[in-house]
Short mmCIF file of N, CA and C in Angstrom, two decimals:
data_model
loop_
_atom_site.label_atom_id
_atom_site.label_comp_id
_atom_site.label_asym_id
_atom_site.label_seq_id
_atom_site.Cartn_x
_atom_site.Cartn_y
_atom_site.Cartn_z
N MET K 28 2.70 -33.10 8.11
CA MET K 28 2.27 -32.96 6.73
C MET K 28 1.90 -31.50 6.47
N THR K 29 2.36 -30.98 5.37
CA THR K 29 2.06 -29.59 5.02
C THR K 29 0.89 -29.54 4.05
N SER K 30 0.18 -28.42 4.08
CA SER K 30 -0.94 -28.27 3.16
C SER K 30 -0.40 -27.94 1.77
N PRO K 31 -1.12 -28.31 0.74
CA PRO K 31 -0.64 -28.03 -0.62
C PRO K 31 -0.56 -26.53 -0.88
N GLN K 32 0.45 -26.14 -1.61
CA GLN K 32 0.64 -24.74 -1.96
C GLN K 32 -0.21 -24.41 -3.19
N PRO K 33 -0.78 -23.21 -3.22
CA PRO K 33 -1.57 -22.84 -4.40
C PRO K 33 -0.66 -22.66 -5.62
N SER K 34 -1.21 -22.87 -6.79
CA SER K 34 -0.45 -22.63 -8.01
C SER K 34 -0.19 -21.13 -8.13
N GLU K 35 0.71 -20.76 -9.04
CA GLU K 35 1.01 -19.34 -9.26
C GLU K 35 -0.25 -18.57 -9.64
N ALA K 36 -1.04 -19.16 -10.52
CA ALA K 36 -2.27 -18.51 -10.97
C ALA K 36 -3.25 -18.34 -9.82
N GLU K 37 -3.37 -19.36 -8.97
CA GLU K 37 -4.27 -19.28 -7.82
C GLU K 37 -3.79 -18.23 -6.83
N ALA K 38 -2.48 -18.18 -6.58
CA ALA K 38 -1.92 -17.19 -5.65
C ALA K 38 -2.12 -15.77 -6.18
N LEU K 39 -1.94 -15.58 -7.48
CA LEU K 39 -2.14 -14.27 -8.09
C LEU K 39 -3.61 -13.86 -8.00
N ASP K 40 -4.50 -14.79 -8.30
CA ASP K 40 -5.94 -14.50 -8.20
C ASP K 40 -6.32 -14.14 -6.77
N LEU K 41 -5.81 -14.89 -5.81
CA LEU K 41 -6.10 -14.60 -4.40
C LEU K 41 -5.59 -13.22 -4.03
N ALA K 42 -4.36 -12.90 -4.40
CA ALA K 42 -3.79 -11.59 -4.07
C ALA K 42 -4.63 -10.46 -4.66
N ARG K 43 -5.06 -10.63 -5.88
CA ARG K 43 -5.89 -9.59 -6.52
C ARG K 43 -7.23 -9.44 -5.82
N ARG K 44 -7.84 -10.56 -5.43
CA ARG K 44 -9.12 -10.49 -4.72
C ARG K 44 -8.95 -9.87 -3.34
N VAL K 45 -7.89 -10.25 -2.64
CA VAL K 45 -7.61 -9.66 -1.32
C VAL K 45 -7.37 -8.16 -1.45
N GLY K 46 -6.56 -7.77 -2.43
CA GLY K 46 -6.30 -6.35 -2.64
C GLY K 46 -7.58 -5.58 -2.93
N ALA K 47 -8.42 -6.12 -3.80
CA ALA K 47 -9.68 -5.45 -4.14
C ALA K 47 -10.59 -5.33 -2.93
N ALA K 48 -10.66 -6.39 -2.12
CA ALA K 48 -11.50 -6.35 -0.92
C ALA K 48 -10.97 -5.34 0.09
N MET K 49 -9.65 -5.32 0.28
CA MET K 49 -9.07 -4.33 1.20
C MET K 49 -9.33 -2.91 0.71
N TYR K 50 -9.12 -2.69 -0.58
CA TYR K 50 -9.28 -1.36 -1.15
C TYR K 50 -10.72 -0.86 -1.02
N ALA K 51 -11.67 -1.77 -1.18
CA ALA K 51 -13.08 -1.40 -1.05
C ALA K 51 -13.40 -0.89 0.36
N GLU K 52 -12.67 -1.36 1.36
CA GLU K 52 -12.90 -0.97 2.75
C GLU K 52 -11.95 0.11 3.24
N ASP K 53 -11.00 0.50 2.43
CA ASP K 53 -9.92 1.42 2.86
C ASP K 53 -10.26 2.87 2.52
N ALA K 54 -11.26 3.42 3.21
CA ALA K 54 -11.70 4.79 2.93
C ALA K 54 -10.59 5.81 3.19
N ALA K 55 -9.74 5.56 4.16
CA ALA K 55 -8.66 6.52 4.47
C ALA K 55 -7.71 6.67 3.29
N SER K 56 -7.21 5.55 2.79
CA SER K 56 -6.28 5.62 1.66
C SER K 56 -6.99 6.05 0.38
N ARG K 57 -8.14 5.45 0.13
CA ARG K 57 -8.84 5.66 -1.14
C ARG K 57 -9.50 7.04 -1.21
N ASP K 58 -10.35 7.36 -0.26
CA ASP K 58 -11.17 8.57 -0.35
C ASP K 58 -10.49 9.80 0.25
N THR K 59 -9.94 9.66 1.44
CA THR K 59 -9.35 10.81 2.11
C THR K 59 -8.06 11.25 1.44
N LEU K 60 -7.18 10.31 1.13
CA LEU K 60 -5.87 10.66 0.59
C LEU K 60 -5.75 10.48 -0.91
N GLY K 61 -6.73 9.85 -1.55
CA GLY K 61 -6.72 9.71 -3.00
C GLY K 61 -5.74 8.68 -3.53
N MET K 62 -5.40 7.68 -2.73
CA MET K 62 -4.49 6.63 -3.20
C MET K 62 -5.24 5.66 -4.10
N GLU K 63 -4.52 5.11 -5.06
CA GLU K 63 -5.09 4.14 -5.98
C GLU K 63 -4.25 2.87 -5.92
N LEU K 64 -4.91 1.74 -5.76
CA LEU K 64 -4.23 0.45 -5.81
C LEU K 64 -4.03 0.10 -7.27
N VAL K 65 -2.79 0.06 -7.71
CA VAL K 65 -2.46 -0.23 -9.11
C VAL K 65 -2.34 -1.73 -9.33
N ARG K 66 -1.67 -2.41 -8.39
CA ARG K 66 -1.40 -3.84 -8.56
C ARG K 66 -1.23 -4.48 -7.20
N CYS K 67 -1.75 -5.68 -7.05
CA CYS K 67 -1.54 -6.47 -5.83
C CYS K 67 -1.25 -7.90 -6.27
N GLU K 68 -0.06 -8.37 -5.94
CA GLU K 68 0.39 -9.71 -6.28
C GLU K 68 0.94 -10.34 -5.01
N PRO K 69 1.17 -11.64 -5.00
CA PRO K 69 1.67 -12.28 -3.79
C PRO K 69 2.97 -11.62 -3.29
N GLY K 70 2.90 -10.96 -2.15
CA GLY K 70 4.07 -10.33 -1.56
C GLY K 70 4.46 -9.00 -2.16
N HIS K 71 3.69 -8.49 -3.09
CA HIS K 71 4.02 -7.23 -3.77
C HIS K 71 2.76 -6.40 -3.97
N ALA K 72 2.92 -5.09 -3.93
CA ALA K 72 1.81 -4.19 -4.24
C ALA K 72 2.38 -2.90 -4.81
N THR K 73 1.59 -2.24 -5.63
CA THR K 73 1.93 -0.94 -6.17
C THR K 73 0.73 -0.03 -5.98
N MET K 74 0.97 1.14 -5.41
CA MET K 74 -0.08 2.15 -5.26
C MET K 74 0.46 3.47 -5.79
N ARG K 75 -0.45 4.38 -6.09
CA ARG K 75 -0.04 5.72 -6.48
C ARG K 75 -1.00 6.73 -5.85
N MET K 76 -0.51 7.95 -5.77
CA MET K 76 -1.30 9.02 -5.17
C MET K 76 -0.95 10.33 -5.88
N ALA K 77 -1.93 10.95 -6.48
CA ALA K 77 -1.71 12.26 -7.08
C ALA K 77 -1.60 13.27 -5.93
N VAL K 78 -0.58 14.10 -5.98
CA VAL K 78 -0.39 15.11 -4.92
C VAL K 78 -1.41 16.22 -5.16
N ARG K 79 -2.25 16.43 -4.15
CA ARG K 79 -3.28 17.46 -4.19
C ARG K 79 -2.92 18.57 -3.21
N PRO K 80 -3.60 19.70 -3.27
CA PRO K 80 -3.28 20.80 -2.35
C PRO K 80 -3.28 20.39 -0.88
N LEU K 81 -4.15 19.46 -0.49
CA LEU K 81 -4.19 19.06 0.93
C LEU K 81 -2.93 18.32 1.35
N HIS K 82 -2.13 17.82 0.40
CA HIS K 82 -0.90 17.10 0.71
C HIS K 82 0.31 18.01 0.86
N LEU K 83 0.17 19.28 0.54
CA LEU K 83 1.32 20.19 0.49
C LEU K 83 1.68 20.73 1.87
N ASN K 84 2.99 20.85 2.09
CA ASN K 84 3.48 21.47 3.33
C ASN K 84 3.72 22.96 3.07
N GLY K 85 4.36 23.62 4.01
CA GLY K 85 4.62 25.05 3.90
C GLY K 85 5.55 25.44 2.76
N HIS K 86 6.29 24.47 2.23
CA HIS K 86 7.17 24.73 1.09
C HIS K 86 6.47 24.45 -0.24
N ARG K 87 5.19 24.08 -0.16
CA ARG K 87 4.37 23.77 -1.33
C ARG K 87 4.85 22.50 -2.05
N ILE K 88 5.42 21.56 -1.27
CA ILE K 88 5.77 20.24 -1.79
C ILE K 88 5.05 19.20 -0.94
N CYS K 89 4.97 18.00 -1.43
CA CYS K 89 4.26 16.95 -0.69
C CYS K 89 4.90 16.72 0.68
N HIS K 90 4.09 16.79 1.71
CA HIS K 90 4.55 16.56 3.08
C HIS K 90 5.07 15.13 3.22
N GLY K 91 6.19 14.98 3.89
CA GLY K 91 6.80 13.66 4.07
C GLY K 91 5.88 12.66 4.75
N GLY K 92 5.00 13.13 5.61
CA GLY K 92 4.06 12.23 6.28
C GLY K 92 3.12 11.55 5.31
N PHE K 93 2.73 12.25 4.25
CA PHE K 93 1.87 11.63 3.24
C PHE K 93 2.65 10.62 2.41
N ILE K 94 3.91 10.90 2.14
CA ILE K 94 4.76 9.94 1.43
C ILE K 94 4.91 8.68 2.29
N PHE K 95 5.13 8.88 3.58
CA PHE K 95 5.24 7.75 4.51
C PHE K 95 3.94 6.95 4.53
N THR K 96 2.81 7.65 4.55
CA THR K 96 1.51 6.97 4.58
C THR K 96 1.29 6.16 3.31
N LEU K 97 1.70 6.69 2.17
CA LEU K 97 1.60 5.94 0.91
C LEU K 97 2.45 4.67 0.99
N ALA K 98 3.66 4.78 1.51
CA ALA K 98 4.53 3.60 1.67
C ALA K 98 3.91 2.60 2.64
N ASP K 99 3.37 3.08 3.75
CA ASP K 99 2.77 2.22 4.76
C ASP K 99 1.55 1.48 4.21
N SER K 100 0.71 2.19 3.48
CA SER K 100 -0.47 1.56 2.89
C SER K 100 -0.07 0.50 1.86
N THR K 101 0.91 0.81 1.03
CA THR K 101 1.38 -0.15 0.03
C THR K 101 1.95 -1.39 0.71
N PHE K 102 2.70 -1.17 1.78
CA PHE K 102 3.25 -2.27 2.58
C PHE K 102 2.13 -3.16 3.11
N ALA K 103 1.04 -2.55 3.56
CA ALA K 103 -0.09 -3.32 4.10
C ALA K 103 -0.70 -4.23 3.03
N TYR K 104 -0.87 -3.70 1.82
CA TYR K 104 -1.43 -4.53 0.75
C TYR K 104 -0.49 -5.69 0.40
N ALA K 105 0.79 -5.42 0.33
CA ALA K 105 1.75 -6.48 0.02
C ALA K 105 1.75 -7.55 1.12
N CYS K 106 1.75 -7.12 2.37
CA CYS K 106 1.81 -8.07 3.49
C CYS K 106 0.55 -8.93 3.61
N ASN K 107 -0.59 -8.38 3.23
CA ASN K 107 -1.86 -9.10 3.35
C ASN K 107 -2.25 -9.83 2.07
N SER K 108 -1.42 -9.78 1.05
CA SER K 108 -1.77 -10.32 -0.26
C SER K 108 -1.98 -11.83 -0.29
N ARG K 109 -1.51 -12.52 0.73
CA ARG K 109 -1.70 -13.98 0.79
C ARG K 109 -2.87 -14.35 1.70
N ASN K 110 -3.67 -13.33 2.03
CA ASN K 110 -4.89 -13.50 2.83
C ASN K 110 -4.62 -13.95 4.27
N HIS K 111 -3.51 -13.47 4.83
CA HIS K 111 -3.22 -13.65 6.25
C HIS K 111 -3.26 -12.26 6.87
N ASN K 112 -4.16 -12.04 7.84
CA ASN K 112 -4.25 -10.72 8.46
C ASN K 112 -2.92 -10.35 9.09
N THR K 113 -2.35 -9.26 8.62
CA THR K 113 -1.01 -8.84 9.01
C THR K 113 -0.98 -7.35 9.25
N VAL K 114 -0.30 -6.93 10.31
CA VAL K 114 -0.04 -5.51 10.54
C VAL K 114 1.46 -5.34 10.75
N ALA K 115 1.93 -4.14 10.51
CA ALA K 115 3.37 -3.87 10.65
C ALA K 115 3.77 -3.85 12.11
N ASN K 116 4.93 -4.39 12.39
CA ASN K 116 5.52 -4.35 13.72
C ASN K 116 6.36 -3.09 13.88
N GLY K 117 6.84 -2.58 12.78
CA GLY K 117 7.65 -1.37 12.81
C GLY K 117 7.96 -0.94 11.40
N CYS K 118 8.28 0.32 11.27
CA CYS K 118 8.60 0.85 9.95
C CYS K 118 9.32 2.18 10.15
N ASN K 119 10.30 2.44 9.32
CA ASN K 119 10.90 3.77 9.35
C ASN K 119 11.40 4.10 7.96
N ILE K 120 11.37 5.36 7.67
CA ILE K 120 11.82 5.87 6.38
C ILE K 120 12.86 6.93 6.64
N GLU K 121 13.97 6.86 5.93
CA GLU K 121 15.00 7.89 6.06
C GLU K 121 14.99 8.76 4.81
N PHE K 122 14.85 10.04 5.02
CA PHE K 122 14.98 11.00 3.93
C PHE K 122 16.45 11.37 3.88
N LEU K 123 17.13 10.97 2.84
CA LEU K 123 18.59 11.08 2.77
C LEU K 123 19.09 12.49 2.51
N ARG K 124 18.33 13.26 1.76
CA ARG K 124 18.76 14.63 1.49
C ARG K 124 17.54 15.42 1.03
N PRO K 125 17.63 16.73 1.10
CA PRO K 125 16.50 17.54 0.65
C PRO K 125 16.34 17.49 -0.86
N ALA K 126 15.13 17.67 -1.31
CA ALA K 126 14.86 17.78 -2.75
C ALA K 126 14.73 19.25 -3.10
N TYR K 127 15.36 19.65 -4.16
CA TYR K 127 15.30 21.05 -4.58
C TYR K 127 14.58 21.18 -5.89
#
C-alpha cells in the first residue's frame, strides 16, 4: 500500500516552506555570495545572484566557479523541495565557448 500523495497546493506549500527553511540556514549562498532564492516549487527552483567585485576574475567577468556554485545551490533547492534530504552525486557544467 502506498501513502497518499499530497495535493498540488500542499506540495507547493511544502516546497516553499522547505526552500525558506533551507535559505534561512544557507549563510554561504545567502550572505557570502549574495544569492537570492526567487522561487522553490516541487522539483524546481530559481535563484539569482548579482555579480559583485568579489565574483570577478582577472578578465573582470564573473568567475565560472561562482556560476557553477549558483547552479549547484539552485540544484540543491530543487532536489530538496519535497522535504527529502538530498545531496548531489555528481555534477558538471560545460562552457561551450568564450563570451566576448
